[in-house]
XYZ file of C-alpha atoms in Angstrom:
459
model
C 0.000 0.000 0.000
C 1.455 3.332 -1.017
C 1.403 6.239 1.403
C -0.994 9.100 0.767
C 0.457 12.589 0.657
C -1.345 15.930 0.376
C 0.021 19.338 -0.598
C -1.840 22.621 -0.289
C -0.780 25.013 -3.044
C -1.202 28.770 -2.825
C 0.284 32.186 -2.125
C 0.086 31.888 1.659
C 3.397 31.163 3.389
C 1.865 28.275 5.327
C 1.128 26.346 2.113
C 3.147 23.245 1.294
C 3.910 24.635 -2.170
C 4.113 28.429 -2.117
C 3.441 30.267 -5.382
C 3.805 33.957 -4.609
C 1.955 35.531 -7.519
C -0.795 38.193 -7.400
C -3.262 36.021 -9.352
C -2.827 33.034 -7.002
C -5.217 32.666 -4.062
C -3.985 32.129 -0.511
C -4.989 28.463 -0.621
C -5.509 27.885 -4.327
C -5.724 24.100 -4.784
C -5.044 20.739 -3.172
C -2.701 18.173 -4.715
C -2.868 14.528 -3.632
C -0.648 11.524 -4.274
C -2.411 8.291 -3.358
C -1.526 4.715 -4.363
C 0.464 5.913 -7.375
C -2.359 8.152 -8.591
C -2.356 11.959 -8.661
C -5.414 14.106 -7.929
C -5.972 17.849 -7.923
C -8.849 19.897 -6.513
C -9.524 23.622 -6.749
C -10.155 25.273 -3.370
C -12.636 27.885 -4.625
C -9.802 30.045 -5.904
C -10.516 33.396 -7.518
C -8.905 32.662 -10.886
C -9.437 28.916 -11.064
C -7.216 25.868 -11.552
C -6.572 24.547 -15.061
C -5.280 21.166 -16.250
C -3.792 21.240 -19.755
C -5.782 24.415 -20.426
C -9.132 23.116 -19.104
C -10.603 24.588 -15.940
C -11.569 22.052 -13.292
C -14.503 22.434 -10.927
C -14.158 19.255 -8.871
C -11.495 16.802 -7.702
C -9.815 15.322 -10.769
C -7.262 12.590 -11.385
C -4.403 13.827 -13.570
C -1.273 12.506 -15.231
C 1.884 13.256 -13.185
C 3.289 15.298 -16.084
C 0.080 17.264 -16.746
C 0.466 21.025 -17.112
C -1.397 22.602 -14.188
C -1.890 26.368 -14.116
C -3.167 28.527 -11.297
C -5.320 30.916 -13.253
C -4.475 31.207 -16.917
C -0.765 31.892 -16.844
C 0.925 30.821 -13.590
C 2.192 27.264 -13.853
C 2.152 25.197 -10.685
C 5.364 23.450 -9.597
C 4.959 19.731 -8.985
C 6.710 17.805 -6.191
C 9.497 15.734 -7.704
C 8.018 12.340 -6.855
C 4.967 12.996 -9.037
C 6.967 13.216 -12.244
C 8.623 9.838 -11.831
C 7.191 7.114 -14.082
C 6.774 4.838 -11.059
C 7.197 5.041 -7.277
C 10.861 5.539 -6.508
C 12.615 2.256 -5.683
C 14.806 1.863 -2.645
C 18.309 3.126 -3.213
C 20.949 0.563 -4.063
C 23.385 -0.196 -1.234
C 26.155 0.746 -3.661
C 27.594 4.075 -2.470
C 26.686 7.021 -4.667
C 28.094 10.538 -4.650
C 26.194 13.032 -2.538
C 24.135 15.473 -4.593
C 25.328 19.060 -4.870
C 24.026 21.367 -2.170
C 21.841 23.187 -4.683
C 20.347 20.015 -6.189
C 16.559 19.702 -5.809
C 15.356 17.267 -3.143
C 12.381 14.940 -3.137
C 9.952 17.138 -1.193
C 11.164 20.415 -2.619
C 10.184 21.781 -6.024
C 13.451 21.758 -7.915
C 12.608 24.865 -9.903
C 10.233 27.843 -9.533
C 8.337 27.064 -12.718
C 5.757 29.787 -12.180
C 8.522 32.322 -12.703
C 9.385 30.748 -16.038
C 6.103 30.186 -17.809
C 4.001 33.095 -16.611
C 4.719 34.853 -19.883
C 3.484 32.294 -22.409
C 4.618 34.522 -25.285
C 6.006 31.727 -27.421
C 4.660 28.199 -27.364
C 8.111 26.833 -28.095
C 9.592 28.615 -25.092
C 6.805 27.284 -22.894
C 7.389 23.731 -24.074
C 11.132 23.967 -23.484
C 10.743 25.335 -19.982
C 8.091 22.820 -18.993
C 10.394 19.971 -19.964
C 13.414 21.451 -18.202
C 11.359 21.974 -15.062
C 9.987 18.428 -15.149
C 13.536 17.121 -15.248
C 14.539 19.384 -12.360
C 11.610 18.158 -10.277
C 12.608 14.588 -11.030
C 15.856 15.103 -9.138
C 19.377 16.304 -9.728
C 21.734 15.380 -12.493
C 22.470 12.099 -10.750
C 19.016 10.819 -11.781
C 19.348 11.668 -15.447
C 20.629 9.471 -18.223
C 22.090 11.330 -21.183
C 20.673 10.389 -24.538
C 23.481 10.408 -27.022
C 21.230 9.001 -29.714
C 18.408 11.544 -29.608
C 15.800 10.740 -32.261
C 16.097 14.253 -33.560
C 19.832 14.130 -34.062
C 19.702 12.082 -37.198
C 20.022 13.989 -40.418
C 16.914 14.394 -42.530
C 16.688 12.953 -46.002
C 17.644 15.213 -48.852
C 14.954 14.696 -51.465
C 16.921 16.353 -54.207
C 20.187 14.503 -53.650
C 18.620 11.244 -52.346
C 20.768 11.401 -49.238
C 19.120 9.133 -46.677
C 21.895 9.041 -44.075
C 20.559 8.631 -40.533
C 23.362 10.657 -38.950
C 25.343 13.810 -39.738
C 27.335 13.277 -42.905
C 30.880 12.039 -42.352
C 33.595 14.396 -43.451
C 35.209 13.234 -46.648
C 38.316 15.327 -46.182
C 40.215 16.795 -43.235
C 38.925 20.031 -41.791
C 40.999 23.112 -42.561
C 43.525 24.102 -39.963
C 42.724 27.065 -37.701
C 45.067 29.290 -39.689
C 43.345 28.363 -42.943
C 39.942 28.979 -41.407
C 40.957 32.423 -40.193
C 42.313 33.232 -43.617
C 39.171 32.060 -45.398
C 36.798 33.394 -42.743
C 34.473 30.474 -43.421
C 34.014 26.711 -43.248
C 31.701 26.171 -46.187
C 32.818 22.557 -46.770
C 32.282 21.508 -43.141
C 29.794 23.983 -41.616
C 29.216 21.711 -38.611
C 32.649 22.814 -37.344
C 31.154 26.249 -36.679
C 28.319 24.928 -34.503
C 28.450 25.302 -30.710
C 26.122 23.934 -28.035
C 24.969 26.348 -25.336
C 24.213 25.108 -21.825
C 23.625 26.285 -18.284
C 25.249 24.782 -15.208
C 25.334 25.068 -11.450
C 28.339 26.547 -9.677
C 30.570 23.475 -9.813
C 29.221 22.320 -13.204
C 28.042 19.012 -11.756
C 24.647 19.677 -13.334
C 24.676 20.802 -16.967
C 21.591 21.324 -19.150
C 21.583 22.146 -22.845
C 19.440 25.126 -23.851
C 20.228 25.680 -27.522
C 22.584 25.953 -30.472
C 24.897 28.757 -31.569
C 26.901 29.343 -34.738
C 30.264 31.094 -34.976
C 30.297 34.072 -37.355
C 33.694 35.507 -36.469
C 36.899 34.788 -34.535
C 35.291 35.801 -31.231
C 31.580 35.870 -32.068
C 28.777 33.310 -31.860
C 25.201 34.019 -32.926
C 22.196 32.321 -31.336
C 18.630 33.340 -30.500
C 17.395 35.769 -27.873
C 15.074 32.964 -26.798
C 18.144 31.005 -25.693
C 19.349 34.084 -23.815
C 15.943 34.451 -22.158
C 16.010 30.827 -21.003
C 19.521 31.352 -19.636
C 18.331 34.408 -17.714
C 15.343 32.569 -16.288
C 17.553 29.721 -15.122
C 20.405 31.903 -13.861
C 19.448 31.934 -10.182
C 19.803 28.186 -9.766
C 22.115 27.572 -12.738
C 24.282 30.716 -12.854
C 26.863 29.579 -15.389
C 26.258 29.765 -19.119
C 28.823 27.677 -20.980
C 29.734 26.373 -24.416
C 30.077 22.600 -24.603
C 32.646 20.715 -26.636
C 36.102 21.637 -27.865
C 37.944 23.905 -28.048
C 37.082 25.290 -24.631
C 35.702 28.807 -24.976
C 35.078 31.398 -22.263
C 31.972 33.561 -22.621
C 32.645 37.245 -22.002
C 29.186 38.610 -22.784
C 25.790 37.376 -23.969
C 23.649 40.113 -25.524
C 20.049 39.789 -26.789
C 18.618 42.034 -29.502
C 17.124 45.116 -27.778
C 13.994 45.030 -29.949
C 13.366 41.433 -28.899
C 13.555 42.460 -25.259
C 11.253 45.459 -25.732
C 8.714 43.626 -27.896
C 8.668 40.697 -25.492
C 7.597 43.108 -22.769
C 4.911 44.545 -25.064
C 3.631 41.034 -25.672
C 3.498 40.415 -21.932
C 1.364 43.514 -21.483
C -0.949 42.429 -24.309
C -1.286 39.011 -22.719
C -2.162 40.626 -19.412
C -5.055 42.470 -21.058
C -6.235 39.275 -22.729
C -6.057 37.433 -19.409
C -8.320 40.050 -17.848
C -11.025 39.167 -20.374
C -10.357 35.448 -20.241
C -10.538 35.354 -16.436
C -14.224 36.307 -16.666
C -15.010 33.188 -18.695
C -16.154 30.198 -16.645
C -15.703 27.582 -19.372
C -13.054 26.631 -21.921
C -15.717 25.455 -24.392
C -16.314 28.461 -26.658
C -19.461 26.849 -28.032
C -21.089 27.444 -24.645
C -20.453 31.199 -24.774
C -22.781 33.809 -26.249
C -21.708 34.603 -29.812
C -20.748 38.176 -28.951
C -18.526 37.166 -26.042
C -16.920 34.313 -27.995
C -16.107 36.669 -30.864
C -14.660 39.288 -28.510
C -12.506 36.642 -26.883
C -11.220 35.319 -30.210
C -10.418 38.834 -31.441
C -8.577 39.689 -28.230
C -6.538 36.519 -28.554
C -5.680 37.194 -32.204
C -4.598 40.715 -31.276
C -2.365 39.308 -28.575
C -0.871 36.729 -30.939
C -0.069 39.392 -33.546
C 1.832 41.405 -30.941
C 3.456 38.242 -29.584
C 4.892 37.491 -33.030
C 7.194 40.510 -33.048
C 9.903 39.044 -30.782
C 10.494 36.308 -33.367
C 11.317 38.962 -35.993
C 14.305 39.917 -33.809
C 15.152 36.597 -32.174
C 18.917 36.904 -32.346
C 21.574 37.238 -29.657
C 25.350 37.483 -29.740
C 27.913 35.708 -27.572
C 31.433 37.099 -27.348
C 34.224 34.729 -26.285
C 37.772 35.356 -25.068
C 39.610 32.714 -27.075
C 39.890 32.647 -30.866
C 37.320 30.464 -32.612
C 39.028 28.384 -35.323
C 36.044 27.975 -37.677
C 33.083 30.149 -38.553
C 30.471 30.690 -41.232
C 29.944 33.690 -43.504
C 26.790 35.779 -43.181
C 24.859 36.287 -46.417
C 24.697 39.888 -47.624
C 21.167 39.379 -48.953
C 18.380 36.815 -48.768
C 15.341 36.770 -51.063
C 13.751 33.816 -49.227
C 11.118 33.129 -51.866
C 8.411 30.466 -51.338
C 9.768 26.922 -51.803
C 13.376 28.137 -51.570
C 15.558 25.331 -50.239
C 17.603 25.970 -47.087
C 19.464 23.820 -44.574
C 18.756 23.877 -40.855
C 21.942 22.942 -39.007
C 22.436 22.422 -35.313
C 22.565 20.211 -32.267
C 18.905 19.223 -32.498
C 18.554 17.349 -29.233
C 15.543 15.701 -27.612
C 13.641 18.221 -25.487
C 13.005 15.478 -22.957
C 16.736 14.934 -22.449
C 18.468 18.311 -22.014
C 20.803 16.987 -19.316
C 24.392 16.684 -20.500
C 26.928 14.274 -19.004
C 30.578 15.288 -19.252
C 32.346 14.224 -22.450
C 29.163 12.857 -24.042
C 28.934 13.153 -27.847
C 27.405 16.322 -29.272
C 26.199 15.203 -32.709
C 25.323 17.880 -35.253
C 22.281 17.306 -37.448
C 21.054 18.908 -40.638
C 17.588 19.050 -42.147
C 16.392 20.294 -45.518
C 13.660 22.908 -45.118
C 11.544 24.950 -47.530
C 10.462 28.557 -47.165
C 6.670 28.880 -46.980
C 6.186 32.623 -46.605
C 7.540 35.658 -44.803
C 6.340 38.875 -43.224
C 8.145 42.162 -42.715
C 10.310 44.150 -45.110
C 13.723 43.076 -46.415
C 16.498 45.282 -45.095
C 14.191 47.276 -42.815
C 15.621 47.119 -39.309
C 12.374 48.567 -37.921
C 10.271 45.891 -39.605
C 12.640 42.951 -39.937
C 11.357 39.857 -41.685
C 10.168 36.672 -40.078
C 10.250 33.630 -42.342
C 7.960 30.632 -41.936
C 9.586 27.375 -43.065
C 8.664 23.705 -43.282
C 10.730 20.536 -43.076
C 11.097 18.709 -46.384
C 11.062 15.261 -44.775
C 7.859 14.038 -43.066
C 9.839 12.297 -40.316
C 11.487 15.592 -39.341
C 8.071 17.243 -39.130
C 6.898 14.520 -36.759
C 9.959 15.024 -34.549
C 9.824 18.808 -34.641
C 7.962 19.533 -31.407
C 10.112 16.999 -29.561
C 13.348 18.590 -30.760
C 15.141 21.667 -29.459
C 16.420 23.611 -32.474
C 16.539 26.966 -30.640
C 19.259 29.216 -32.044
C 20.130 26.866 -34.917
C 21.256 28.548 -38.166
C 19.579 28.378 -41.570
C 22.053 28.189 -44.458
C 21.557 28.927 -48.143
C 22.943 26.811 -50.992
C 26.292 28.645 -50.742
C 26.670 27.704 -47.075
C 25.997 31.278 -45.950
C 24.024 32.086 -42.840
C 20.598 33.589 -43.643
C 18.445 32.941 -40.586
C 18.119 31.728 -36.994
C 15.483 29.275 -35.752
C 13.081 31.001 -33.356
C 10.072 28.810 -32.485
C 7.481 26.344 -33.694
C 4.827 28.444 -35.429
C 1.928 28.925 -32.997
C -1.712 28.548 -33.991
C -3.811 31.707 -34.089
C -6.944 29.873 -32.935
C -7.577 30.248 -29.221
C -6.399 27.254 -27.229
C -4.878 25.402 -30.184
C -1.319 24.138 -29.532
C 1.381 24.395 -32.220
C 1.219 21.517 -34.692
C 4.915 21.437 -35.564
C 4.115 21.668 -39.275
C 6.146 24.875 -39.627
C 8.560 27.015 -37.658
C 9.453 30.709 -37.508
C 12.945 32.046 -38.111
C 14.575 35.458 -37.826
C 16.142 36.736 -41.060
C 19.717 37.554 -40.109
C 20.424 40.041 -42.893
C 17.603 42.257 -41.585
C 19.171 42.453 -38.120
C 22.749 42.627 -39.362
C 23.527 46.066 -37.867
C 23.046 44.561 -34.418
C 25.348 41.619 -35.184
C 27.966 43.855 -36.809
C 28.488 45.604 -33.475
C 30.227 42.449 -32.283
C 32.121 41.236 -35.353
C 34.046 42.671 -38.276
C 33.355 39.946 -40.816
């Protein structure tokens, strides 16, 4: 017989799980763990309790990994034992290293998730942070098993060249020496040499979690997405170090997001706050039950919010400056037409979102995928209205894996091996409540934000 455990969740300090947010009631909900089953019950809170977007009005059994929100936008941390696939077995008598002092413990939420997902601006960011938090709740790095063979790390098929390799293409010739790379200012033949994996770590680097991909564009400059920077900032309290994995070892001097991304992200947060005010008055998630006028007003408010929330992805670029010289980098294209059906290559460390933990000296395979431009918005060369390009994977298997794969910050290359864009997010659905399908993704057009990048590199 398994022991029953009950947690009271709310803003009051006496709660078992304290979520100090203005929209959270003093005692907001009750969470129960009984005989391997998980139940949740709203305690007549002001803004309601939601499970996977659906408001609950009575005690409900839920999956341990369900997304529970207190109100519409504050995500509830789960105790670590609830996210385990089965009740934790007794520890082996074999001695194991003690966990770091900052590692999450069984009865302590490993990460303040409500601080991470309150924004909800980009569905891709939300998905990434949910997964990272689930892993944190499940215990420290000592409970994680690195996945060196992530399903998303295999290269996609190239329909034009009939390349069906299931892994990054093997190099057919030696890579150029560092001196040759500096002279040529590019690694067109082996672009994977310019890819770097970005991670966060605790103070002694005993716990390391991957958060995205970066690409070198100069001897001391790496470009990634501002989304990756945002994740790093959100994790910085518990995981203060941001590092580059692999060799050569590189020391990060500064990590700078695009200022328009930062400003527009804040605008999107304000727009979401206004939408939440309307949404909080709705007692059901079934729009068919609402009066036509209210349902239409709600849909229009959501569309307005989504339009504003798109702007950060037009400027989703960040720059990392490193102390040491980078031996290989890629050239940035001077122009990019990005016409519909144009063929590009997405290149990066596309790892499984469910396995961000990184064990020391594990392989860091680089994957590529053929993608096709679908459409774009914005104006070419206009820094005040930079383009966002919507692209689609050429291979159906890559589309299926898309939402399970972290491509954040990965570069898009043209047929000349030049950098034209940076992966931003899975394209969200405009319809209220609809999750992203993974059919397409949004990318920032690098040439349109080049003045920002040029501040950090001379190439």
